[in-house]
mmCIF file with all atom_site columns, C-alpha atoms in Angstrom:
data_model
loop_
_atom_site.group_PDB
_atom_site.id
_atom_site.type_symbol
_atom_site.label_atom_id
_atom_site.label_alt_id
_atom_site.label_comp_id
_atom_site.label_asym_id
_atom_site.label_entity_id
_atom_site.label_seq_id
_atom_site.pdbx_PDB_ins_code
_atom_site.Cartn_x
_atom_site.Cartn_y
_atom_site.Cartn_z
_atom_site.occupancy
_atom_site.B_iso_or_equiv
_atom_site.pdbx_formal_charge
_atom_site.auth_seq_id
_atom_site.auth_comp_id
_atom_site.auth_asym_id
_atom_site.auth_atom_id
_atom_site.pdbx_PDB_model_num
ATOM 1   C CA . UNK A 1 1   ? 10.490  3.461   -4.638  1.00 96.00 ? 1   UNK A CA 1
ATOM 2   C CA . UNK A 1 2   ? 7.929   2.144   -2.204  1.00 98.00 ? 2   UNK A CA 1
ATOM 3   C CA . UNK A 1 3   ? 6.515   -1.247  -3.154  1.00 98.00 ? 3   UNK A CA 1
ATOM 4   C CA . UNK A 1 4   ? 3.617   -2.395  -1.003  1.00 99.00 ? 4   UNK A CA 1
ATOM 5   C CA . UNK A 1 5   ? 2.292   -5.943  -0.795  1.00 99.00 ? 5   UNK A CA 1
ATOM 6   C CA . UNK A 1 6   ? -1.444  -5.913  -0.103  1.00 98.00 ? 6   UNK A CA 1
ATOM 7   C CA . UNK A 1 7   ? -2.302  -9.499  0.799   1.00 98.00 ? 7   UNK A CA 1
ATOM 8   C CA . UNK A 1 8   ? -6.003  -8.687  1.270   1.00 98.00 ? 8   UNK A CA 1
ATOM 9   C CA . UNK A 1 9   ? -7.949  -11.598 2.836   1.00 98.00 ? 9   UNK A CA 1
ATOM 10  C CA . UNK A 1 10  ? -5.400  -14.251 1.926   1.00 99.00 ? 10  UNK A CA 1
ATOM 11  C CA . UNK A 1 11  ? -2.669  -16.481 3.401   1.00 99.00 ? 11  UNK A CA 1
ATOM 12  C CA . UNK A 1 12  ? -2.757  -18.648 6.507   1.00 99.00 ? 12  UNK A CA 1
ATOM 13  C CA . UNK A 1 13  ? -0.042  -18.632 9.161   1.00 98.00 ? 13  UNK A CA 1
ATOM 14  C CA . UNK A 1 14  ? 1.627   -21.656 7.564   1.00 99.00 ? 14  UNK A CA 1
ATOM 15  C CA . UNK A 1 15  ? 1.618   -19.938 4.172   1.00 99.00 ? 15  UNK A CA 1
ATOM 16  C CA . UNK A 1 16  ? 2.979   -16.735 5.684   1.00 99.00 ? 16  UNK A CA 1
ATOM 17  C CA . UNK A 1 17  ? 5.818   -18.607 7.386   1.00 99.00 ? 17  UNK A CA 1
ATOM 18  C CA . UNK A 1 18  ? 6.803   -20.047 4.014   1.00 99.00 ? 18  UNK A CA 1
ATOM 19  C CA . UNK A 1 19  ? 6.497   -16.592 2.386   1.00 99.00 ? 19  UNK A CA 1
ATOM 20  C CA . UNK A 1 20  ? 8.706   -15.022 5.052   1.00 99.00 ? 20  UNK A CA 1
ATOM 21  C CA . UNK A 1 21  ? 11.388  -17.698 4.693   1.00 98.00 ? 21  UNK A CA 1
ATOM 22  C CA . UNK A 1 22  ? 11.583  -17.029 0.956   1.00 98.00 ? 22  UNK A CA 1
ATOM 23  C CA . UNK A 1 23  ? 11.612  -13.257 1.366   1.00 98.00 ? 23  UNK A CA 1
ATOM 24  C CA . UNK A 1 24  ? 14.178  -13.281 4.178   1.00 98.00 ? 24  UNK A CA 1
ATOM 25  C CA . UNK A 1 25  ? 16.534  -15.419 2.104   1.00 97.00 ? 25  UNK A CA 1
ATOM 26  C CA . UNK A 1 26  ? 16.329  -12.738 -0.572  1.00 96.00 ? 26  UNK A CA 1
ATOM 27  C CA . UNK A 1 27  ? 16.447  -9.645  1.627   1.00 94.00 ? 27  UNK A CA 1
ATOM 28  C CA . UNK A 1 28  ? 19.370  -10.854 3.726   1.00 93.00 ? 28  UNK A CA 1
ATOM 29  C CA . UNK A 1 29  ? 21.534  -11.495 0.664   1.00 92.00 ? 29  UNK A CA 1
ATOM 30  C CA . UNK A 1 30  ? 20.432  -8.682  -1.660  1.00 92.00 ? 30  UNK A CA 1
ATOM 31  C CA . UNK A 1 31  ? 21.199  -5.058  -0.852  1.00 90.00 ? 31  UNK A CA 1
ATOM 32  C CA . UNK A 1 32  ? 18.334  -2.828  -1.967  1.00 92.00 ? 32  UNK A CA 1
ATOM 33  C CA . UNK A 1 33  ? 19.326  0.588   -3.269  1.00 91.00 ? 33  UNK A CA 1
ATOM 34  C CA . UNK A 1 34  ? 16.100  2.121   -4.533  1.00 94.00 ? 34  UNK A CA 1
ATOM 35  C CA . UNK A 1 35  ? 13.215  0.094   -3.117  1.00 97.00 ? 35  UNK A CA 1
ATOM 36  C CA . UNK A 1 36  ? 11.479  0.161   0.265   1.00 97.00 ? 36  UNK A CA 1
ATOM 37  C CA . UNK A 1 37  ? 9.313   -2.978  0.617   1.00 98.00 ? 37  UNK A CA 1
ATOM 38  C CA . UNK A 1 38  ? 6.176   -2.794  2.765   1.00 99.00 ? 38  UNK A CA 1
ATOM 39  C CA . UNK A 1 39  ? 4.125   -5.879  3.652   1.00 99.00 ? 39  UNK A CA 1
ATOM 40  C CA . UNK A 1 40  ? 0.460   -5.524  4.643   1.00 99.00 ? 40  UNK A CA 1
ATOM 41  C CA . UNK A 1 41  ? -1.055  -8.732  6.066   1.00 99.00 ? 41  UNK A CA 1
ATOM 42  C CA . UNK A 1 42  ? -4.336  -9.267  7.877   1.00 98.00 ? 42  UNK A CA 1
ATOM 43  C CA . UNK A 1 43  ? -4.309  -7.701  11.361  1.00 98.00 ? 43  UNK A CA 1
ATOM 44  C CA . UNK A 1 44  ? -3.828  -11.051 13.091  1.00 98.00 ? 44  UNK A CA 1
ATOM 45  C CA . UNK A 1 45  ? -0.427  -11.583 11.453  1.00 99.00 ? 45  UNK A CA 1
ATOM 46  C CA . UNK A 1 46  ? 1.099   -8.140  12.007  1.00 99.00 ? 46  UNK A CA 1
ATOM 47  C CA . UNK A 1 47  ? 2.870   -9.237  15.183  1.00 98.00 ? 47  UNK A CA 1
ATOM 48  C CA . UNK A 1 48  ? 4.344   -12.313 13.504  1.00 99.00 ? 48  UNK A CA 1
ATOM 49  C CA . UNK A 1 49  ? 5.777   -10.250 10.663  1.00 99.00 ? 49  UNK A CA 1
ATOM 50  C CA . UNK A 1 50  ? 7.095   -7.659  13.100  1.00 98.00 ? 50  UNK A CA 1
ATOM 51  C CA . UNK A 1 51  ? 9.077   -10.374 14.851  1.00 98.00 ? 51  UNK A CA 1
ATOM 52  C CA . UNK A 1 52  ? 10.213  -12.402 11.848  1.00 98.00 ? 52  UNK A CA 1
ATOM 53  C CA . UNK A 1 53  ? 10.374  -10.362 8.632   1.00 98.00 ? 53  UNK A CA 1
ATOM 54  C CA . UNK A 1 54  ? 13.792  -8.972  7.666   1.00 97.00 ? 54  UNK A CA 1
ATOM 55  C CA . UNK A 1 55  ? 14.557  -5.719  5.861   1.00 96.00 ? 55  UNK A CA 1
ATOM 56  C CA . UNK A 1 56  ? 10.999  -4.649  5.148   1.00 98.00 ? 56  UNK A CA 1
ATOM 57  C CA . UNK A 1 57  ? 8.428   -2.397  6.752   1.00 98.00 ? 57  UNK A CA 1
ATOM 58  C CA . UNK A 1 58  ? 5.094   -3.612  8.090   1.00 99.00 ? 58  UNK A CA 1
ATOM 59  C CA . UNK A 1 59  ? 1.754   -2.048  7.269   1.00 99.00 ? 59  UNK A CA 1
ATOM 60  C CA . UNK A 1 60  ? -1.923  -2.807  7.644   1.00 99.00 ? 60  UNK A CA 1
ATOM 61  C CA . UNK A 1 61  ? -4.763  -2.903  5.148   1.00 99.00 ? 61  UNK A CA 1
ATOM 62  C CA . UNK A 1 62  ? -6.897  -0.565  7.234   1.00 99.00 ? 62  UNK A CA 1
ATOM 63  C CA . UNK A 1 63  ? -7.024  1.412   10.467  1.00 99.00 ? 63  UNK A CA 1
ATOM 64  C CA . UNK A 1 64  ? -10.063 2.554   12.412  1.00 99.00 ? 64  UNK A CA 1
ATOM 65  C CA . UNK A 1 65  ? -11.700 5.949   12.152  1.00 99.00 ? 65  UNK A CA 1
ATOM 66  C CA . UNK A 1 66  ? -12.014 5.757   15.948  1.00 98.00 ? 66  UNK A CA 1
ATOM 67  C CA . UNK A 1 67  ? -9.251  6.168   18.510  1.00 98.00 ? 67  UNK A CA 1
ATOM 68  C CA . UNK A 1 68  ? -10.658 4.018   21.331  1.00 98.00 ? 68  UNK A CA 1
ATOM 69  C CA . UNK A 1 69  ? -13.909 3.109   23.043  1.00 98.00 ? 69  UNK A CA 1
ATOM 70  C CA . UNK A 1 70  ? -16.964 0.929   22.452  1.00 98.00 ? 70  UNK A CA 1
ATOM 71  C CA . UNK A 1 71  ? -16.251 -0.035  18.843  1.00 98.00 ? 71  UNK A CA 1
ATOM 72  C CA . UNK A 1 72  ? -16.267 -3.832  18.717  1.00 98.00 ? 72  UNK A CA 1
ATOM 73  C CA . UNK A 1 73  ? -13.940 -5.329  16.143  1.00 97.00 ? 73  UNK A CA 1
ATOM 74  C CA . UNK A 1 74  ? -12.055 -2.110  15.366  1.00 98.00 ? 74  UNK A CA 1
ATOM 75  C CA . UNK A 1 75  ? -8.264  -1.684  15.507  1.00 98.00 ? 75  UNK A CA 1
ATOM 76  C CA . UNK A 1 76  ? -6.956  1.849   15.975  1.00 99.00 ? 76  UNK A CA 1
ATOM 77  C CA . UNK A 1 77  ? -3.842  3.759   14.979  1.00 99.00 ? 77  UNK A CA 1
ATOM 78  C CA . UNK A 1 78  ? -3.109  4.168   18.680  1.00 98.00 ? 78  UNK A CA 1
ATOM 79  C CA . UNK A 1 79  ? -2.902  0.377   19.019  1.00 98.00 ? 79  UNK A CA 1
ATOM 80  C CA . UNK A 1 80  ? -1.022  -0.152  15.763  1.00 98.00 ? 80  UNK A CA 1
ATOM 81  C CA . UNK A 1 81  ? 1.673   2.513   16.087  1.00 98.00 ? 81  UNK A CA 1
ATOM 82  C CA . UNK A 1 82  ? 4.117   0.207   17.889  1.00 97.00 ? 82  UNK A CA 1
ATOM 83  C CA . UNK A 1 83  ? 3.902   -2.391  15.123  1.00 98.00 ? 83  UNK A CA 1
ATOM 84  C CA . UNK A 1 84  ? 3.583   -0.657  11.767  1.00 99.00 ? 84  UNK A CA 1
ATOM 85  C CA . UNK A 1 85  ? 4.940   2.206   9.697   1.00 98.00 ? 85  UNK A CA 1
ATOM 86  C CA . UNK A 1 86  ? 2.233   2.358   7.021   1.00 99.00 ? 86  UNK A CA 1
ATOM 87  C CA . UNK A 1 87  ? -1.495  1.750   6.700   1.00 99.00 ? 87  UNK A CA 1
ATOM 88  C CA . UNK A 1 88  ? -3.566  1.396   3.550   1.00 99.00 ? 88  UNK A CA 1
ATOM 89  C CA . UNK A 1 89  ? -6.621  3.623   3.853   1.00 99.00 ? 89  UNK A CA 1
ATOM 90  C CA . UNK A 1 90  ? -9.705  3.833   1.646   1.00 98.00 ? 90  UNK A CA 1
ATOM 91  C CA . UNK A 1 91  ? -8.992  0.952   -0.706  1.00 97.00 ? 91  UNK A CA 1
ATOM 92  C CA . UNK A 1 92  ? -11.671 0.708   -3.389  1.00 95.00 ? 92  UNK A CA 1
ATOM 93  C CA . UNK A 1 93  ? -12.802 -2.638  -1.970  1.00 95.00 ? 93  UNK A CA 1
ATOM 94  C CA . UNK A 1 94  ? -13.494 -1.006  1.386   1.00 97.00 ? 94  UNK A CA 1
ATOM 95  C CA . UNK A 1 95  ? -15.221 1.952   -0.225  1.00 96.00 ? 95  UNK A CA 1
ATOM 96  C CA . UNK A 1 96  ? -17.444 -0.471  -2.148  1.00 96.00 ? 96  UNK A CA 1
ATOM 97  C CA . UNK A 1 97  ? -17.997 -3.336  0.303   1.00 97.00 ? 97  UNK A CA 1
ATOM 98  C CA . UNK A 1 98  ? -18.032 -1.366  3.563   1.00 97.00 ? 98  UNK A CA 1
ATOM 99  C CA . UNK A 1 99  ? -19.469 1.934   2.309   1.00 97.00 ? 99  UNK A CA 1
ATOM 100 C CA . UNK A 1 100 ? -16.442 3.972   3.333   1.00 98.00 ? 100 UNK A CA 1
ATOM 101 C CA . UNK A 1 101 ? -16.923 7.614   2.400   1.00 98.00 ? 101 UNK A CA 1
ATOM 102 C CA . UNK A 1 102 ? -14.335 10.309  1.745   1.00 97.00 ? 102 UNK A CA 1
ATOM 103 C CA . UNK A 1 103 ? -15.095 11.665  5.220   1.00 98.00 ? 103 UNK A CA 1
ATOM 104 C CA . UNK A 1 104 ? -14.348 8.313   6.866   1.00 98.00 ? 104 UNK A CA 1
ATOM 105 C CA . UNK A 1 105 ? -11.162 7.977   4.834   1.00 98.00 ? 105 UNK A CA 1
ATOM 106 C CA . UNK A 1 106 ? -9.992  11.404  6.009   1.00 98.00 ? 106 UNK A CA 1
ATOM 107 C CA . UNK A 1 107 ? -10.718 10.545  9.655   1.00 98.00 ? 107 UNK A CA 1
ATOM 108 C CA . UNK A 1 108 ? -8.708  7.337   9.392   1.00 99.00 ? 108 UNK A CA 1
ATOM 109 C CA . UNK A 1 109 ? -5.830  9.074   7.645   1.00 98.00 ? 109 UNK A CA 1
ATOM 110 C CA . UNK A 1 110 ? -5.654  11.878  10.213  1.00 98.00 ? 110 UNK A CA 1
ATOM 111 C CA . UNK A 1 111 ? -5.479  9.416   13.100  1.00 98.00 ? 111 UNK A CA 1
ATOM 112 C CA . UNK A 1 112 ? -2.652  7.609   11.328  1.00 98.00 ? 112 UNK A CA 1
ATOM 113 C CA . UNK A 1 113 ? -0.719  10.845  10.874  1.00 98.00 ? 113 UNK A CA 1
ATOM 114 C CA . UNK A 1 114 ? -1.284  11.777  14.518  1.00 98.00 ? 114 UNK A CA 1
ATOM 115 C CA . UNK A 1 115 ? 0.243   8.440   15.549  1.00 98.00 ? 115 UNK A CA 1
ATOM 116 C CA . UNK A 1 116 ? 3.263   8.564   13.223  1.00 98.00 ? 116 UNK A CA 1
ATOM 117 C CA . UNK A 1 117 ? 1.849   6.058   10.747  1.00 98.00 ? 117 UNK A CA 1
ATOM 118 C CA . UNK A 1 118 ? 2.091   6.993   7.082   1.00 98.00 ? 118 UNK A CA 1
ATOM 119 C CA . UNK A 1 119 ? -1.324  6.602   5.439   1.00 98.00 ? 119 UNK A CA 1
ATOM 120 C CA . UNK A 1 120 ? -1.398  5.131   1.950   1.00 99.00 ? 120 UNK A CA 1
ATOM 121 C CA . UNK A 1 121 ? -4.657  6.626   0.739   1.00 98.00 ? 121 UNK A CA 1
ATOM 122 C CA . UNK A 1 122 ? -6.236  4.920   -2.243  1.00 98.00 ? 122 UNK A CA 1
ATOM 123 C CA . UNK A 1 123 ? -8.079  6.926   -4.869  1.00 97.00 ? 123 UNK A CA 1
ATOM 124 C CA . UNK A 1 124 ? -9.680  5.886   -8.123  1.00 94.00 ? 124 UNK A CA 1
ATOM 125 C CA . UNK A 1 125 ? -10.676 9.377   -9.233  1.00 91.00 ? 125 UNK A CA 1
ATOM 126 C CA . UNK A 1 126 ? -9.267  12.891  -9.024  1.00 94.00 ? 126 UNK A CA 1
ATOM 127 C CA . UNK A 1 127 ? -12.364 13.962  -7.103  1.00 95.00 ? 127 UNK A CA 1
ATOM 128 C CA . UNK A 1 128 ? -11.266 11.694  -4.255  1.00 96.00 ? 128 UNK A CA 1
ATOM 129 C CA . UNK A 1 129 ? -7.749  13.119  -4.344  1.00 96.00 ? 129 UNK A CA 1
ATOM 130 C CA . UNK A 1 130 ? -9.153  16.651  -4.156  1.00 96.00 ? 130 UNK A CA 1
ATOM 131 C CA . UNK A 1 131 ? -10.683 15.871  -0.745  1.00 96.00 ? 131 UNK A CA 1
ATOM 132 C CA . UNK A 1 132 ? -7.162  15.250  0.604   1.00 96.00 ? 132 UNK A CA 1
ATOM 133 C CA . UNK A 1 133 ? -5.493  18.534  -0.342  1.00 93.00 ? 133 UNK A CA 1
ATOM 134 C CA . UNK A 1 134 ? -5.189  19.635  3.298   1.00 93.00 ? 134 UNK A CA 1
ATOM 135 C CA . UNK A 1 135 ? -2.811  16.716  3.991   1.00 95.00 ? 135 UNK A CA 1
ATOM 136 C CA . UNK A 1 136 ? 0.970   16.925  3.739   1.00 92.00 ? 136 UNK A CA 1
ATOM 137 C CA . UNK A 1 137 ? 3.574   14.247  3.037   1.00 88.00 ? 137 UNK A CA 1
ATOM 138 C CA . UNK A 1 138 ? 1.107   11.437  2.473   1.00 95.00 ? 138 UNK A CA 1
ATOM 139 C CA . UNK A 1 139 ? 1.137   8.603   -0.028  1.00 98.00 ? 139 UNK A CA 1
ATOM 140 C CA . UNK A 1 140 ? -1.605  8.403   -2.629  1.00 98.00 ? 140 UNK A CA 1
ATOM 141 C CA . UNK A 1 141 ? -2.219  5.075   -4.350  1.00 98.00 ? 141 UNK A CA 1
ATOM 142 C CA . UNK A 1 142 ? -3.873  5.525   -7.722  1.00 97.00 ? 142 UNK A CA 1
ATOM 143 C CA . UNK A 1 143 ? -6.037  2.459   -8.349  1.00 95.00 ? 143 UNK A CA 1
ATOM 144 C CA . UNK A 1 144 ? -8.275  2.705   -11.431 1.00 91.00 ? 144 UNK A CA 1
ATOM 145 C CA . UNK A 1 145 ? -11.286 0.482   -10.724 1.00 83.00 ? 145 UNK A CA 1
ATOM 146 C CA . UNK A 1 146 ? -11.227 -1.288  -14.070 1.00 82.00 ? 146 UNK A CA 1
ATOM 147 C CA . UNK A 1 147 ? -7.612  -2.400  -13.580 1.00 76.00 ? 147 UNK A CA 1
ATOM 148 C CA . UNK A 1 148 ? -7.817  -3.892  -10.079 1.00 76.00 ? 148 UNK A CA 1
ATOM 149 C CA . UNK A 1 149 ? -7.594  -7.680  -10.277 1.00 72.00 ? 149 UNK A CA 1
ATOM 150 C CA . UNK A 1 150 ? -8.348  -7.613  -13.989 1.00 74.00 ? 150 UNK A CA 1
ATOM 151 C CA . UNK A 1 151 ? -4.923  -8.639  -15.213 1.00 79.00 ? 151 UNK A CA 1
ATOM 152 C CA . UNK A 1 152 ? -4.963  -5.585  -17.462 1.00 85.00 ? 152 UNK A CA 1
ATOM 153 C CA . UNK A 1 153 ? -3.017  -2.553  -16.170 1.00 88.00 ? 153 UNK A CA 1
ATOM 154 C CA . UNK A 1 154 ? -3.849  1.039   -17.007 1.00 90.00 ? 154 UNK A CA 1
ATOM 155 C CA . UNK A 1 155 ? -2.114  2.632   -19.965 1.00 93.00 ? 155 UNK A CA 1
ATOM 156 C CA . UNK A 1 156 ? 1.171   4.389   -19.095 1.00 94.00 ? 156 UNK A CA 1
ATOM 157 C CA . UNK A 1 157 ? -0.081  7.679   -20.523 1.00 95.00 ? 157 UNK A CA 1
ATOM 158 C CA . UNK A 1 158 ? -3.110  7.610   -18.227 1.00 95.00 ? 158 UNK A CA 1
ATOM 159 C CA . UNK A 1 159 ? -1.017  6.741   -15.174 1.00 96.00 ? 159 UNK A CA 1
ATOM 160 C CA . UNK A 1 160 ? 1.495   9.505   -15.837 1.00 96.00 ? 160 UNK A CA 1
ATOM 161 C CA . UNK A 1 161 ? -1.149  12.129  -16.586 1.00 96.00 ? 161 UNK A CA 1
ATOM 162 C CA . UNK A 1 162 ? -3.270  11.276  -13.539 1.00 96.00 ? 162 UNK A CA 1
ATOM 163 C CA . UNK A 1 163 ? -0.232  11.133  -11.236 1.00 97.00 ? 163 UNK A CA 1
ATOM 164 C CA . UNK A 1 164 ? 0.748   14.627  -12.384 1.00 97.00 ? 164 UNK A CA 1
ATOM 165 C CA . UNK A 1 165 ? -2.745  15.929  -11.637 1.00 97.00 ? 165 UNK A CA 1
ATOM 166 C CA . UNK A 1 166 ? -2.638  14.372  -8.166  1.00 97.00 ? 166 UNK A CA 1
ATOM 167 C CA . UNK A 1 167 ? 0.713   16.032  -7.432  1.00 96.00 ? 167 UNK A CA 1
ATOM 168 C CA . UNK A 1 168 ? -0.727  19.324  -8.673  1.00 96.00 ? 168 UNK A CA 1
ATOM 169 C CA . UNK A 1 169 ? -3.470  18.925  -6.045  1.00 95.00 ? 169 UNK A CA 1
ATOM 170 C CA . UNK A 1 170 ? -1.165  17.689  -3.244  1.00 96.00 ? 170 UNK A CA 1
ATOM 171 C CA . UNK A 1 171 ? 2.405   18.814  -4.091  1.00 95.00 ? 171 UNK A CA 1
ATOM 172 C CA . UNK A 1 172 ? 4.041   16.976  -1.182  1.00 94.00 ? 172 UNK A CA 1
ATOM 173 C CA . UNK A 1 173 ? 2.365   13.634  -1.912  1.00 96.00 ? 173 UNK A CA 1
ATOM 174 C CA . UNK A 1 174 ? 4.069   10.565  -3.298  1.00 97.00 ? 174 UNK A CA 1
ATOM 175 C CA . UNK A 1 175 ? 1.980   8.695   -5.849  1.00 98.00 ? 175 UNK A CA 1
ATOM 176 C CA . UNK A 1 176 ? 1.923   4.914   -6.196  1.00 98.00 ? 176 UNK A CA 1
ATOM 177 C CA . UNK A 1 177 ? 0.159   2.966   -8.917  1.00 97.00 ? 177 UNK A CA 1
ATOM 178 C CA . UNK A 1 178 ? -1.988  -0.077  -8.162  1.00 95.00 ? 178 UNK A CA 1
ATOM 179 C CA . UNK A 1 179 ? -3.796  -2.249  -10.672 1.00 92.00 ? 179 UNK A CA 1
ATOM 180 C CA . UNK A 1 180 ? -2.485  -5.520  -12.151 1.00 90.00 ? 180 UNK A CA 1
ATOM 181 C CA . UNK A 1 181 ? 1.167   -4.733  -11.398 1.00 94.00 ? 181 UNK A CA 1
ATOM 182 C CA . UNK A 1 182 ? 3.579   -7.508  -12.417 1.00 94.00 ? 182 UNK A CA 1
ATOM 183 C CA . UNK A 1 183 ? 7.325   -7.932  -12.836 1.00 94.00 ? 183 UNK A CA 1
ATOM 184 C CA . UNK A 1 184 ? 6.763   -7.579  -16.568 1.00 93.00 ? 184 UNK A CA 1
ATOM 185 C CA . UNK A 1 185 ? 5.253   -4.087  -16.391 1.00 94.00 ? 185 UNK A CA 1
ATOM 186 C CA . UNK A 1 186 ? 6.710   -2.700  -13.156 1.00 94.00 ? 186 UNK A CA 1
ATOM 187 C CA . UNK A 1 187 ? 10.049  -1.656  -14.630 1.00 93.00 ? 187 UNK A CA 1
ATOM 188 C CA . UNK A 1 188 ? 8.400   0.428   -17.337 1.00 94.00 ? 188 UNK A CA 1
ATOM 189 C CA . UNK A 1 189 ? 5.897   1.961   -14.943 1.00 96.00 ? 189 UNK A CA 1
ATOM 190 C CA . UNK A 1 190 ? 8.691   2.839   -12.500 1.00 94.00 ? 190 UNK A CA 1
ATOM 191 C CA . UNK A 1 191 ? 10.126  5.219   -15.097 1.00 94.00 ? 191 UNK A CA 1
ATOM 192 C CA . UNK A 1 192 ? 6.926   7.253   -15.365 1.00 96.00 ? 192 UNK A CA 1
ATOM 193 C CA . UNK A 1 193 ? 7.063   10.793  -14.008 1.00 94.00 ? 193 UNK A CA 1
ATOM 194 C CA . UNK A 1 194 ? 5.569   11.289  -10.532 1.00 96.00 ? 194 UNK A CA 1
ATOM 195 C CA . UNK A 1 195 ? 5.285   7.547   -9.861  1.00 97.00 ? 195 UNK A CA 1
ATOM 196 C CA . UNK A 1 196 ? 7.073   6.646   -6.617  1.00 97.00 ? 196 UNK A CA 1
ATOM 197 C CA . UNK A 1 197 ? 6.156   2.978   -6.350  1.00 98.00 ? 197 UNK A CA 1
ATOM 198 C CA . UNK A 1 198 ? 3.405   0.404   -6.483  1.00 98.00 ? 198 UNK A CA 1
ATOM 199 C CA . UNK A 1 199 ? 0.557   -1.125  -4.508  1.00 98.00 ? 199 UNK A CA 1
ATOM 200 C CA . UNK A 1 200 ? 0.670   -4.803  -5.446  1.00 97.00 ? 200 UNK A CA 1
ATOM 201 C CA . UNK A 1 201 ? -2.231  -7.187  -4.879  1.00 95.00 ? 201 UNK A CA 1
ATOM 202 C CA . UNK A 1 202 ? -2.352  -10.693 -6.336  1.00 94.00 ? 202 UNK A CA 1
ATOM 203 C CA . UNK A 1 203 ? 1.295   -10.810 -7.413  1.00 96.00 ? 203 UNK A CA 1
ATOM 204 C CA . UNK A 1 204 ? 2.395   -10.185 -3.823  1.00 98.00 ? 204 UNK A CA 1
ATOM 205 C CA . UNK A 1 205 ? 0.918   -13.468 -2.570  1.00 98.00 ? 205 UNK A CA 1
ATOM 206 C CA . UNK A 1 206 ? 3.744   -15.391 -4.197  1.00 98.00 ? 206 UNK A CA 1
ATOM 207 C CA . UNK A 1 207 ? 7.071   -14.273 -2.699  1.00 98.00 ? 207 UNK A CA 1
ATOM 208 C CA . UNK A 1 208 ? 8.971   -15.080 -5.891  1.00 98.00 ? 208 UNK A CA 1
ATOM 209 C CA . UNK A 1 209 ? 6.684   -12.855 -7.967  1.00 97.00 ? 209 UNK A CA 1
ATOM 210 C CA . UNK A 1 210 ? 6.883   -10.046 -5.413  1.00 98.00 ? 210 UNK A CA 1
ATOM 211 C CA . UNK A 1 211 ? 10.664  -10.303 -5.191  1.00 98.00 ? 211 UNK A CA 1
ATOM 212 C CA . UNK A 1 212 ? 10.892  -10.135 -8.975  1.00 97.00 ? 212 UNK A CA 1
ATOM 213 C CA . UNK A 1 213 ? 8.926   -6.878  -8.954  1.00 97.00 ? 213 UNK A CA 1
ATOM 214 C CA . UNK A 1 214 ? 11.323  -5.475  -6.359  1.00 97.00 ? 214 UNK A CA 1
ATOM 215 C CA . UNK A 1 215 ? 14.355  -6.543  -8.378  1.00 96.00 ? 215 UNK A CA 1
ATOM 216 C CA . UNK A 1 216 ? 13.008  -4.969  -11.569 1.00 94.00 ? 216 UNK A CA 1
ATOM 217 C CA . UNK A 1 217 ? 12.493  -1.645  -9.798  1.00 94.00 ? 217 UNK A CA 1
ATOM 218 C CA . UNK A 1 218 ? 15.799  -1.714  -7.938  1.00 92.00 ? 218 UNK A CA 1
ATOM 219 C CA . UNK A 1 219 ? 17.901  -1.964  -11.093 1.00 83.00 ? 219 UNK A CA 1
#
């Protein structure tokens, strides 16, 4: 299972150093059998995690739709490829707050693929998944809007049914679930058909909570 920590716009360097110490103590003494952890900090901290985090992959919360050029403030897949293995693309917060369209999401995802970065493409509706059917071997993160940050996860039946429909559209895709994932519900969700992991938001900010999710899914 792939379990991704999406820190969003949170954690200072001092807080991240403390987080890494806690996680490294766990990951260096606990042999994971089923889980691949991925940590997605703000861009500025990618290099620090690359140098200091043990036994986990690094990802970003976004990647530019542009490759290079006069695009102030952008960070491209070409620049990121030496640091990361995954990149979250099209999160609902970016679609809402930055007006990212399906077309922009596809451009970002294609550049990631071209630079050997696995895109984790977020969708909240099957219509969004349908725009991605030309892709192969990508990760789709199902994030129902009403369950993000609400503390109330989607019903297992809905998750399983929607994941199946996504796989029907993109047979080679792995589907993650995101939306109020905790250690209490992760184990049950991990048993659902066509669910290959989780995109974890708030619970990933505390290393103990995130580690507990990993442990539950690695049993």
